[in-house]
Coordinates of C-alpha atoms in Angstrom, one line a residue:
Chain A
M18 CA -33.8 -38.3 -19.4
S19 CA -36.6 -36.9 -21.3
A20 CA -36.7 -36.8 -25.1
A21 CA -36.3 -32.8 -24.9
E22 CA -32.9 -33.0 -23.0
Q23 CA -31.5 -35.7 -25.2
L24 CA -32.4 -33.8 -28.4
Q25 CA -30.6 -31.3 -26.8
V26 CA -27.8 -33.0 -26.3
S27 CA -27.2 -34.5 -29.2
T28 CA -27.3 -31.1 -31.4
E29 CA -25.0 -29.9 -29.2
L30 CA -22.9 -33.1 -30.0
A31 CA -23.5 -32.8 -33.6
Q32 CA -22.6 -29.4 -33.9
P33 CA -18.9 -28.9 -34.1
L34 CA -17.0 -26.4 -31.3
F35 CA -14.3 -25.2 -32.7
S36 CA -14.4 -24.3 -36.7
V37 CA -11.2 -23.8 -38.6
R38 CA -11.0 -21.9 -42.3
D39 CA -7.7 -21.2 -44.1
L40 CA -6.1 -20.0 -41.9
T41 CA -2.7 -19.1 -42.3
R42 CA 0.4 -17.3 -41.8
L43 CA 3.8 -17.2 -43.1
Y44 CA 7.4 -16.3 -42.6
G45 CA 8.9 -17.3 -45.5
L46 CA 8.4 -19.6 -48.3
E47 CA 6.8 -22.6 -46.9
K48 CA 7.7 -21.5 -43.4
G49 CA 4.7 -21.4 -41.3
C50 CA 1.3 -23.0 -41.6
Q51 CA -1.1 -22.4 -45.0
G52 CA -4.3 -23.0 -45.7
V53 CA -5.6 -25.1 -42.9
S54 CA -9.4 -26.0 -42.4
F55 CA -10.7 -27.9 -40.3
D56 CA -13.7 -28.5 -37.3
L57 CA -13.6 -29.9 -33.8
Y58 CA -16.7 -31.3 -32.4
P59 CA -17.1 -31.3 -28.9
G60 CA -15.1 -34.2 -26.6
E61 CA -13.4 -35.1 -30.2
V62 CA -9.4 -35.0 -29.6
L63 CA -6.9 -34.0 -33.1
G64 CA -4.1 -34.6 -33.1
I65 CA -1.5 -32.4 -35.2
V66 CA 1.4 -34.3 -36.3
G67 CA 4.8 -34.2 -38.7
E68 CA 8.3 -33.2 -38.3
S69 CA 10.3 -30.0 -36.8
G70 CA 9.7 -27.1 -38.7
S71 CA 6.7 -28.2 -40.7
G72 CA 4.2 -25.3 -38.6
K73 CA 2.8 -27.2 -35.7
S74 CA 3.8 -24.9 -33.8
T75 CA 3.2 -21.5 -35.8
L76 CA -0.8 -23.9 -36.2
L77 CA -1.0 -24.3 -32.1
S78 CA -0.5 -20.2 -31.8
L79 CA -2.4 -19.4 -34.1
L80 CA -5.3 -21.9 -32.9
S81 CA -4.7 -20.6 -29.3
G82 CA -5.2 -17.0 -30.5
R83 CA -1.5 -16.2 -29.3
C84 CA -0.4 -14.6 -32.5
P85 CA -2.8 -13.0 -35.0
P86 CA -2.7 -14.6 -38.7
D87 CA -2.2 -13.3 -42.0
R88 CA -5.2 -14.4 -43.3
G89 CA -7.9 -17.1 -42.6
T90 CA -10.6 -17.5 -39.2
V91 CA -10.6 -19.5 -36.1
S92 CA -14.3 -19.3 -34.5
Y93 CA -15.3 -20.8 -31.4
R94 CA -19.4 -21.6 -30.4
D95 CA -19.1 -20.8 -26.3
T96 CA -20.7 -22.5 -23.7
T97 CA -23.7 -20.0 -24.9
G98 CA -24.1 -21.3 -28.1
N99 CA -23.1 -18.4 -30.0
W100 CA -20.0 -18.6 -32.0
V101 CA -17.4 -16.3 -31.7
D102 CA -14.8 -15.7 -34.0
L103 CA -11.3 -15.7 -32.4
Y104 CA -9.4 -12.5 -33.8
S105 CA -12.0 -10.2 -34.2
A106 CA -13.3 -10.7 -30.7
S107 CA -11.9 -8.2 -28.2
E108 CA -8.8 -8.8 -26.7
A109 CA -10.6 -8.9 -22.8
Q110 CA -12.9 -11.2 -24.6
R111 CA -10.1 -13.4 -25.6
R112 CA -8.1 -13.1 -22.7
T113 CA -11.0 -14.6 -20.7
L114 CA -11.8 -17.7 -22.8
L115 CA -8.8 -19.0 -22.9
R116 CA -8.2 -18.8 -19.3
T117 CA -12.0 -20.0 -18.7
E118 CA -13.2 -22.1 -21.5
W119 CA -10.0 -22.7 -22.7
G120 CA -6.9 -24.3 -21.2
F121 CA -3.2 -24.7 -23.1
V122 CA -0.6 -27.0 -21.5
E123 CA 2.8 -25.7 -22.5
Q124 CA 5.7 -28.5 -23.1
N125 CA 7.9 -26.9 -20.8
P126 CA 5.9 -27.1 -17.8
R127 CA 8.1 -24.2 -16.0
D128 CA 6.5 -21.7 -19.5
G129 CA 2.8 -22.8 -18.0
L130 CA 3.1 -22.6 -14.7
R131 CA 4.3 -19.5 -11.7
M132 CA 7.2 -21.4 -10.4
G133 CA 7.1 -18.8 -7.6
V134 CA 4.6 -19.9 -6.0
S135 CA 2.8 -23.3 -4.0
A136 CA 1.0 -25.8 -6.0
G137 CA -2.1 -24.5 -4.5
A138 CA -1.9 -21.0 -5.3
N139 CA -1.1 -22.6 -9.2
I140 CA -3.9 -24.1 -9.4
G141 CA -6.3 -21.9 -7.5
E142 CA -5.3 -18.7 -9.8
R143 CA -7.9 -19.6 -12.5
L144 CA -10.4 -19.8 -9.9
M145 CA -9.3 -16.1 -8.7
A146 CA -9.3 -14.6 -11.8
Q147 CA -12.9 -15.8 -12.1
G148 CA -13.5 -14.3 -8.7
V149 CA -13.6 -17.0 -6.5
R150 CA -12.9 -15.3 -3.0
H151 CA -13.0 -18.0 -0.8
Y152 CA -9.7 -19.0 0.0
G153 CA -11.5 -22.4 1.8
E154 CA -13.2 -23.3 -1.3
L155 CA -9.9 -22.5 -3.2
R156 CA -8.1 -24.9 -1.3
A157 CA -10.6 -28.1 -1.4
A158 CA -10.0 -27.6 -5.6
G159 CA -6.7 -27.4 -5.0
I160 CA -6.5 -30.8 -2.9
D161 CA -9.5 -32.5 -5.4
W162 CA -7.2 -31.5 -8.6
L163 CA -4.0 -32.7 -7.0
K164 CA -5.7 -36.2 -6.3
Q165 CA -7.1 -36.4 -9.7
V166 CA -3.5 -35.9 -11.2
E167 CA -2.2 -38.3 -8.8
I168 CA -0.3 -35.6 -6.9
D169 CA 0.1 -35.9 -3.1
P170 CA -2.1 -33.8 -1.6
L171 CA 0.3 -33.0 1.6
R172 CA 2.3 -31.4 -1.0
I173 CA -0.4 -28.9 -2.4
D174 CA 2.3 -25.8 -0.6
D175 CA 5.1 -27.2 -2.5
L176 CA 7.0 -24.9 -4.8
P177 CA 6.9 -26.6 -8.1
R178 CA 10.1 -26.3 -8.2
T179 CA 10.4 -29.0 -6.1
F180 CA 8.6 -31.4 -7.8
S181 CA 10.0 -33.8 -10.8
G182 CA 9.4 -33.5 -14.5
G183 CA 6.3 -35.3 -14.4
M184 CA 4.9 -33.9 -11.4
Q185 CA 5.2 -30.7 -12.9
Q186 CA 3.7 -31.7 -16.3
R187 CA 0.4 -33.1 -14.3
L188 CA 0.2 -30.0 -11.9
Q189 CA 0.5 -27.9 -15.3
I190 CA -2.7 -30.3 -16.6
A191 CA -4.6 -29.7 -13.5
R192 CA -4.0 -26.1 -13.4
N193 CA -6.0 -26.4 -16.6
L194 CA -8.3 -28.1 -16.0
V195 CA -9.8 -26.9 -12.4
S196 CA -12.4 -24.2 -14.4
S197 CA -13.5 -27.2 -16.3
P198 CA -12.9 -26.0 -20.0
R199 CA -14.3 -27.1 -23.0
L200 CA -11.5 -27.1 -25.2
I201 CA -7.4 -27.8 -24.4
F202 CA -4.6 -27.0 -26.2
M203 CA -1.3 -29.3 -25.5
D204 CA 2.0 -28.5 -27.2
E205 CA 3.9 -32.2 -27.2
P206 CA 2.8 -32.9 -23.3
T207 CA 5.0 -35.5 -23.0
G208 CA 8.2 -34.2 -24.3
G209 CA 11.0 -34.1 -22.4
L210 CA 10.0 -37.4 -20.0
D211 CA 10.9 -40.3 -19.0
V212 CA 9.2 -43.6 -21.3
S213 CA 7.6 -44.7 -17.9
V214 CA 6.4 -41.0 -17.0
Q215 CA 5.3 -40.6 -20.7
A216 CA 3.3 -44.0 -20.0
R217 CA 1.7 -42.7 -16.9
L218 CA 1.3 -39.0 -18.1
L219 CA -0.5 -40.7 -21.0
D220 CA -2.5 -42.8 -19.1
L221 CA -3.9 -40.3 -16.8
L222 CA -4.7 -37.9 -20.0
R223 CA -6.6 -40.4 -21.7
G224 CA -8.3 -40.9 -18.8
L225 CA -9.3 -37.0 -18.0
V226 CA -10.1 -36.5 -21.4
R227 CA -13.0 -38.9 -21.3
E228 CA -14.3 -38.1 -18.8
L229 CA -14.6 -34.6 -19.0
D230 CA -15.1 -35.2 -22.2
L231 CA -12.7 -32.3 -23.4
A232 CA -12.1 -31.7 -26.6
V233 CA -8.6 -31.2 -27.1
V234 CA -5.3 -30.1 -29.8
I235 CA -2.7 -32.0 -29.2
V236 CA 0.4 -30.8 -31.3
T237 CA 3.5 -33.8 -31.2
H238 CA 5.5 -35.4 -32.8
D239 CA 4.9 -39.0 -31.0
L240 CA 2.9 -41.0 -33.8
A241 CA 2.6 -43.5 -30.2
V242 CA 1.0 -40.7 -28.3
A243 CA -1.3 -39.5 -31.5
R244 CA -2.2 -43.3 -31.2
L245 CA -3.2 -43.4 -28.0
L246 CA -4.7 -40.2 -27.5
A247 CA -6.0 -39.2 -30.6
D248 CA -9.4 -39.9 -32.6
R249 CA -7.9 -37.8 -35.9
L250 CA -5.0 -36.9 -37.4
M251 CA -3.9 -34.0 -39.0
V252 CA -0.1 -34.8 -40.9
M253 CA 1.5 -31.5 -41.4
R254 CA 4.7 -31.0 -44.1
R255 CA 6.5 -28.0 -45.6
S256 CA 3.7 -25.4 -44.2
R257 CA 0.6 -27.8 -45.5
V258 CA -1.9 -30.1 -44.2
V259 CA -0.2 -33.3 -46.7
E260 CA -3.4 -35.8 -44.8
A261 CA -6.1 -35.8 -42.2
G262 CA -8.7 -38.4 -41.6
L263 CA -9.2 -40.7 -38.3
T264 CA -5.7 -41.9 -36.5
D265 CA -6.1 -45.8 -36.8
Q266 CA -6.5 -45.1 -40.7
I267 CA -4.2 -42.9 -41.5
L268 CA -1.2 -45.0 -39.1
D269 CA -2.4 -48.3 -40.2
D270 CA -3.1 -47.1 -44.6
P271 CA -1.5 -43.8 -44.9
Q272 CA -1.8 -42.7 -48.3
H273 CA 0.5 -39.6 -48.8
P274 CA 4.5 -40.3 -49.0
Y275 CA 5.4 -38.2 -46.5
S276 CA 2.5 -39.9 -43.9
Q277 CA 4.2 -43.6 -45.2
L278 CA 7.8 -42.2 -44.6
L279 CA 6.5 -41.2 -41.0
V280 CA 5.1 -43.9 -40.0
S281 CA 7.5 -47.1 -42.0
S282 CA 10.3 -44.4 -39.9
V283 CA 8.6 -44.8 -36.3
L284 CA 11.1 -47.5 -34.5
Q285 CA 9.6 -51.1 -34.0
P286 CA 11.0 -52.9 -30.9
Chain B
M5 CA -0.1 32.3 -8.1
N6 CA 2.7 33.4 -10.9
A7 CA 6.8 32.3 -10.9
Q8 CA 7.4 35.9 -10.4
A9 CA 5.8 36.0 -7.5
Q10 CA 7.0 33.2 -6.0
T11 CA 10.5 33.3 -6.6
Q12 CA 10.7 36.4 -4.2
Y13 CA 10.2 34.1 -1.5
A14 CA 12.9 31.6 -2.0
T15 CA 15.9 32.2 0.3
E16 CA 18.7 30.3 -1.6
V17 CA 19.5 32.7 -4.7
G18 CA 20.1 30.7 -8.2
Y19 CA 17.5 28.4 -7.7
N20 CA 13.8 28.6 -9.1
F21 CA 11.2 28.3 -6.3
A22 CA 11.2 25.2 -4.8
Y23 CA 13.7 24.1 -6.9
L24 CA 12.0 22.5 -10.3
D25 CA 12.2 24.8 -13.2
E26 CA 8.4 26.1 -14.1
Q27 CA 7.8 23.9 -17.1
T28 CA 8.8 20.6 -15.1
K29 CA 6.0 21.5 -12.5
R30 CA 3.5 22.2 -14.8
M31 CA 4.2 18.7 -16.7
I32 CA 3.8 17.1 -13.4
R33 CA 1.0 19.4 -12.7
R34 CA -0.3 18.0 -16.1
G35 CA 0.2 14.5 -14.8
L36 CA -1.4 15.2 -11.5
L37 CA -4.9 16.3 -12.7
K38 CA -5.0 13.2 -14.8
A39 CA -4.1 10.9 -12.1
V40 CA -6.9 12.6 -10.5
A41 CA -9.2 12.3 -13.1
V42 CA -8.1 8.2 -13.3
P43 CA -8.3 7.5 -9.5
G44 CA -5.8 4.8 -9.5
Y45 CA -4.3 4.7 -12.2
Q46 CA -0.7 5.4 -12.9
V47 CA 0.4 7.7 -14.9
P48 CA 4.0 8.3 -16.5
F49 CA 5.9 12.0 -15.8
G50 CA 9.3 12.7 -17.2
G51 CA 11.0 12.6 -14.0
R52 CA 14.2 15.0 -13.4
E53 CA 17.2 14.4 -11.5
M54 CA 16.6 15.8 -7.6
P55 CA 20.0 16.4 -5.6
L56 CA 19.9 13.3 -3.8
P57 CA 19.8 9.5 -4.9
Y58 CA 16.5 7.6 -5.9
G59 CA 14.9 5.8 -2.8
W60 CA 15.3 9.0 -1.2
G61 CA 11.9 9.8 -1.7
T62 CA 12.8 12.2 -5.2
G63 CA 9.6 11.2 -6.4
G64 CA 7.9 12.6 -3.6
M65 CA 9.7 15.5 -3.6
Q66 CA 9.0 16.3 -7.5
L67 CA 5.0 16.0 -6.8
T68 CA 5.5 18.5 -3.9
A69 CA 7.4 20.8 -5.7
A70 CA 4.8 20.6 -8.4
I71 CA 1.8 21.8 -6.3
L72 CA 3.8 23.5 -3.3
G73 CA 2.9 27.7 -3.1
A74 CA 4.7 30.2 -1.1
E75 CA 1.3 30.6 1.5
D76 CA 1.9 26.9 2.1
V77 CA 3.4 24.8 5.4
L78 CA 4.8 22.1 4.9
K79 CA 5.4 18.3 7.1
V80 CA 7.7 15.6 6.5
I81 CA 7.7 12.5 8.0
D82 CA 9.9 9.2 7.8
Q83 CA 7.9 6.4 9.3
G84 CA 5.6 8.6 11.1
A85 CA 8.4 10.4 12.8
D86 CA 9.6 14.4 12.2
D87 CA 13.0 13.9 13.1
T88 CA 14.6 11.1 10.9
T89 CA 17.3 12.2 8.5
N90 CA 15.3 12.4 5.7
A91 CA 12.6 14.1 7.1
V92 CA 14.6 16.7 8.4
S93 CA 16.8 17.0 4.8
I94 CA 13.6 16.8 2.9
R95 CA 11.9 19.8 5.2
R96 CA 14.7 21.6 5.1
F97 CA 15.7 21.3 1.3
F98 CA 12.1 23.4 0.8
A99 CA 12.9 25.8 3.6
R100 CA 15.6 27.0 1.4
T101 CA 14.8 26.6 -1.8
A102 CA 11.2 27.7 -1.8
G103 CA 11.0 29.4 1.2
V104 CA 7.9 27.8 3.1
K105 CA 6.7 27.8 6.3
T106 CA 7.6 24.6 7.6
T107 CA 5.8 23.0 11.0
T108 CA 5.9 19.4 12.2
R109 CA 2.2 19.6 13.9
T110 CA -0.2 18.0 12.2
P111 CA -3.6 19.9 12.0
E112 CA -1.0 23.0 10.6
A113 CA 0.2 21.6 8.0
T114 CA -1.8 21.8 4.0
V115 CA 1.4 19.5 2.3
I116 CA 2.0 16.7 3.9
Q117 CA 5.3 15.1 2.5
T118 CA 5.4 10.9 4.0
R119 CA 7.3 7.6 3.7
H120 CA 5.5 4.5 5.6
R121 CA 2.7 6.7 7.8
I122 CA -1.1 8.6 7.2
P123 CA -0.6 10.6 10.7
E124 CA -2.8 9.9 13.2
T125 CA -4.8 12.8 14.1
P126 CA -7.1 12.5 11.3
L127 CA -6.6 15.0 8.0
N128 CA -9.0 17.4 6.6
G129 CA -9.6 18.9 3.2
D130 CA -7.9 21.7 3.0
Q131 CA -4.8 19.5 3.1
I132 CA -2.8 17.3 0.8
M133 CA -0.6 14.4 1.3
V134 CA 2.2 13.2 -0.9
Y135 CA 3.6 9.5 -0.8
Q136 CA 7.6 8.3 -1.7
V137 CA 6.5 5.6 -3.4
P138 CA 9.3 2.7 -4.4
I139 CA 7.3 0.5 -6.3
P140 CA 3.9 1.5 -8.1
E141 CA 3.7 -1.2 -9.6
P142 CA 1.2 -3.9 -7.4
L143 CA 1.6 -7.0 -9.9
R144 CA 5.1 -6.2 -10.7
F145 CA 6.0 -9.1 -7.9
I146 CA 3.9 -11.8 -10.0
E147 CA 4.6 -10.2 -13.6
S148 CA 8.1 -9.1 -14.5
S149 CA 6.6 -7.6 -18.3
E150 CA 5.9 -3.7 -18.4
T151 CA 3.6 -3.8 -21.0
E152 CA 1.5 -7.5 -19.3
T153 CA 1.2 -5.4 -16.5
R154 CA -0.5 -2.4 -18.3
T155 CA -3.0 -4.4 -20.4
M156 CA -4.0 -6.5 -17.0
H157 CA -4.8 -3.1 -15.5
A158 CA -6.4 -1.9 -19.0
L159 CA -8.4 -5.6 -18.3
E160 CA -9.2 -5.5 -15.0
D161 CA -7.0 -8.4 -15.2
Y162 CA -6.6 -9.5 -11.5
G163 CA -7.1 -12.2 -10.1
V164 CA -3.3 -13.0 -9.6
M165 CA -2.7 -10.1 -6.9
H166 CA -5.2 -12.8 -4.8
V167 CA -2.6 -15.2 -5.2
K168 CA 0.0 -13.3 -3.2
L169 CA -3.1 -13.6 -0.8
Y170 CA -3.3 -17.4 -1.0
E171 CA 0.2 -17.8 -0.7
D172 CA 0.1 -16.3 2.5
I173 CA -2.6 -17.7 4.3
A174 CA -1.0 -21.3 2.9
T175 CA 2.3 -20.2 4.3
F176 CA 1.4 -18.7 7.7
G177 CA -2.0 -19.1 8.2
H178 CA -3.0 -15.7 8.0
I179 CA -3.0 -12.8 5.4
A180 CA 0.8 -11.7 6.4
T181 CA 1.8 -8.8 4.2
S182 CA 1.7 -5.8 6.6
Y183 CA 3.3 -3.3 4.2
A184 CA 2.2 -2.1 0.8
Y185 CA -1.3 -4.0 1.1
P186 CA -3.0 -3.6 -2.1
V187 CA -6.0 -1.6 -2.4
T188 CA -8.9 -1.4 -5.3
V189 CA -9.6 2.4 -5.6
D190 CA -13.1 3.5 -6.5
E191 CA -14.1 -0.1 -7.7
R192 CA -11.3 -0.1 -10.7
Y193 CA -7.7 0.1 -10.3
V194 CA -5.6 -1.9 -8.2
M195 CA -3.4 0.5 -6.6
D196 CA -0.2 0.0 -4.7
P197 CA -0.8 2.6 -1.4
S198 CA 3.7 2.6 -0.7
P199 CA 4.7 1.6 1.7
I200 CA 2.4 2.6 4.2
P201 CA 1.2 -0.4 7.3
K202 CA -2.0 -2.0 6.2
F203 CA -2.6 -0.2 10.3
D204 CA -3.6 2.8 7.7
N205 CA -5.0 1.5 4.6
P206 CA -9.0 2.2 6.2
K207 CA -7.2 6.2 6.9
L208 CA -7.5 6.3 2.6
H209 CA -10.9 5.0 2.3
M210 CA -13.1 8.3 1.9
S211 CA -10.8 10.9 3.0
P212 CA -11.7 14.1 2.6
A213 CA -7.4 15.2 1.9
L214 CA -6.0 15.0 -1.6
M215 CA -3.1 11.6 -1.9
L216 CA -0.9 11.8 -3.9
F217 CA 1.9 9.3 -4.7
G218 CA 4.9 10.2 -6.5
A219 CA 7.6 7.4 -7.7
G220 CA 10.5 9.1 -8.5
R221 CA 12.6 5.9 -10.2
E222 CA 10.2 4.5 -12.3
K223 CA 9.0 7.6 -12.9
R224 CA 5.5 6.9 -12.5
L225 CA 2.7 9.3 -10.5
Y226 CA -1.4 8.2 -9.4
A227 CA -3.3 9.9 -7.1
V228 CA -6.9 8.8 -4.5
P229 CA -9.1 12.0 -4.9
P230 CA -11.3 13.4 -1.5
Y231 CA -14.0 10.5 -0.6
T232 CA -12.6 8.1 -3.1
Q233 CA -13.6 4.8 -2.3
V234 CA -10.3 2.4 -1.5
V235 CA -11.3 -1.0 -0.2
S236 CA -8.2 -3.3 0.7
L237 CA -8.1 -7.2 -1.0
D238 CA -9.2 -10.3 1.0
F239 CA -10.7 -13.3 1.1
E240 CA -14.0 -14.2 2.2
D241 CA -12.8 -16.3 4.9
H242 CA -10.0 -14.7 5.5
P243 CA -11.3 -11.0 6.0
F244 CA -8.7 -7.6 5.3
E245 CA -7.5 -7.1 9.3
I246 CA -5.5 -3.9 10.6
Q247 CA -2.6 -5.1 13.1
R248 CA -3.1 -4.6 16.9
W249 CA -1.1 -4.2 20.0
D250 CA -1.5 -5.7 23.6
E251 CA 0.4 -3.2 24.6
C252 CA 0.0 1.1 25.0
C253 CA 2.1 3.6 24.2
A254 CA 5.1 3.8 26.5
L255 CA 4.9 7.7 26.5
C256 CA 1.3 9.2 26.0
G257 CA -0.5 5.8 27.0
S258 CA -2.2 5.8 23.1
Q259 CA -4.1 2.2 22.8
D260 CA -5.2 2.7 18.8
S261 CA -1.8 4.4 17.7
Y262 CA 0.7 2.7 15.4
L263 CA 3.2 1.6 17.6
D264 CA 6.9 0.6 17.1
E265 CA 8.8 -1.6 19.2
L266 CA 12.3 -0.7 21.4
I267 CA 14.2 -2.4 22.5
V268 CA 15.6 -0.6 25.3
D269 CA 18.7 -2.2 26.7
D270 CA 21.4 -5.3 26.2
A271 CA 18.7 -7.6 28.5
G272 CA 16.2 -7.2 25.5
S273 CA 13.6 -5.5 27.4
K274 CA 11.1 -3.4 25.3
R275 CA 9.0 -0.7 25.4
F276 CA 6.2 0.5 22.7
V277 CA 5.6 3.7 21.4
C278 CA 3.4 5.8 19.2
S279 CA 5.3 5.5 15.8
D280 CA 3.8 9.5 15.4
T281 CA 5.3 11.6 16.6
D282 CA 3.5 14.4 16.3
Y283 CA 0.6 12.7 17.7
C284 CA 2.2 11.2 20.4
M285 CA 3.5 15.0 21.3
Q286 CA 0.5 16.4 21.1
R287 CA -1.4 13.8 23.4
R288 CA 1.5 14.6 26.3
D289 CA 1.1 18.3 25.6
L290 CA -3.0 17.7 26.5
E291 CA -2.3 15.2 29.5
E292 CA 0.3 18.4 31.0
E293 CA -2.4 21.1 30.4
G294 CA -5.1 18.5 32.1
E295 CA -3.0 18.4 35.5
Q296 CA -2.0 21.7 35.4

């Protein structure tokens, strides 16, 4: 790598990919989320933890362009280096972002997959939306991604409903990653899976995140998931971020009383 | 031609010319103008109750009623045939309520209402085709929300259309969609060309005739103006193809028309005949003339 390239890479990594300022959406007093600000750097995994109703999912839908905020901005630095303000961009731009440079992994794979069409078509959909019109290429991409998420490529023509819950979740991940996104949102990706399947999925996710240098925002109530995947954590309670910092720091030395409660309430087998 | 003059041709008393009242026809014509101005775009219109059930061609009939003039010559086909129940009753309906001349011969007709087929005889610039459409929304099979499909049309978000074709190839090894085959009109809107066989899709492309589509239950109309590009969707390595037969028509010997398969006895022997009865008849008449 030449010096100029190295410089380019280091400036690329030194700039945030995603920047959020004073993001607020309230459905009632302390219902929703308010005053959230953070920067996310390329390749960084941000975990959002907190109890049910603390505003994690509201925050995630605000971040991913699914519901407009009352106040605040969400901006994203696209592949050309320009900053895009998510909510002042046109809907067409937002949709393009969502299916090319971004991904969204739903808690329930049935919401994120097209259940009526085969696994291969699910994986190929983003490519087709981007204008790939070559069946052979779509097929090859399908097989390649099934292998990457450890599903038997022979099942490419099977409907997702014939897959187990863990396989559906992995298929959903493949479907999102096929367009080589830079930023992925995940809403409780391991919810509803049994512990051994969870472990495999987390292992796979961790590998893919490192390998593809993905920036991830992951919402979870499971601190083990957070510890395994996240570089940084934000703890939410009653619509506010009460503590933010490095994962190990928060989990080993929580400062806020609520974080302390959260950490101490994890069952130790 | 004004309404007064038209009324005197009506053979059934008590009905306005061509059944619908003048205001309704104006409303539909306004919709049609918009549809012609934006090829392939689905224009909502206030569909009226027609004296026959949805699914029998109420959409097509409302368009026909709106564009019909007293001098027009009407042809109605159903599955390519002029003599099936639906075709006969719609033709008689307009003969009685509008008093217009009807015909079964394609070149003589000025308005052709159709279900399933475009006539084999090439159309000319003085003719209008009216299609009866069951489901106007080509994205419906994958997206059930109307708000969402409209947004997808507005943003030209048509990636999912290829998902269906992909599924066909994955399941059958070739694009098995054989009717209502989606097309892109004028490089913009994706359109469902009604349940015509894909055999007829190439006839839509750069046709000199005006094509109007009406969906009665869904209350949508859309149009392909004359000489408009109509391209069938496909994959680079699985290009669009029309149906082909090894047989030729058992009656007229045509090798390039759309053939219906008929089972003629209990032993299961079959014959293939032209689906377009008028085209078949014309060819047979020509042959007879040639023999004399």
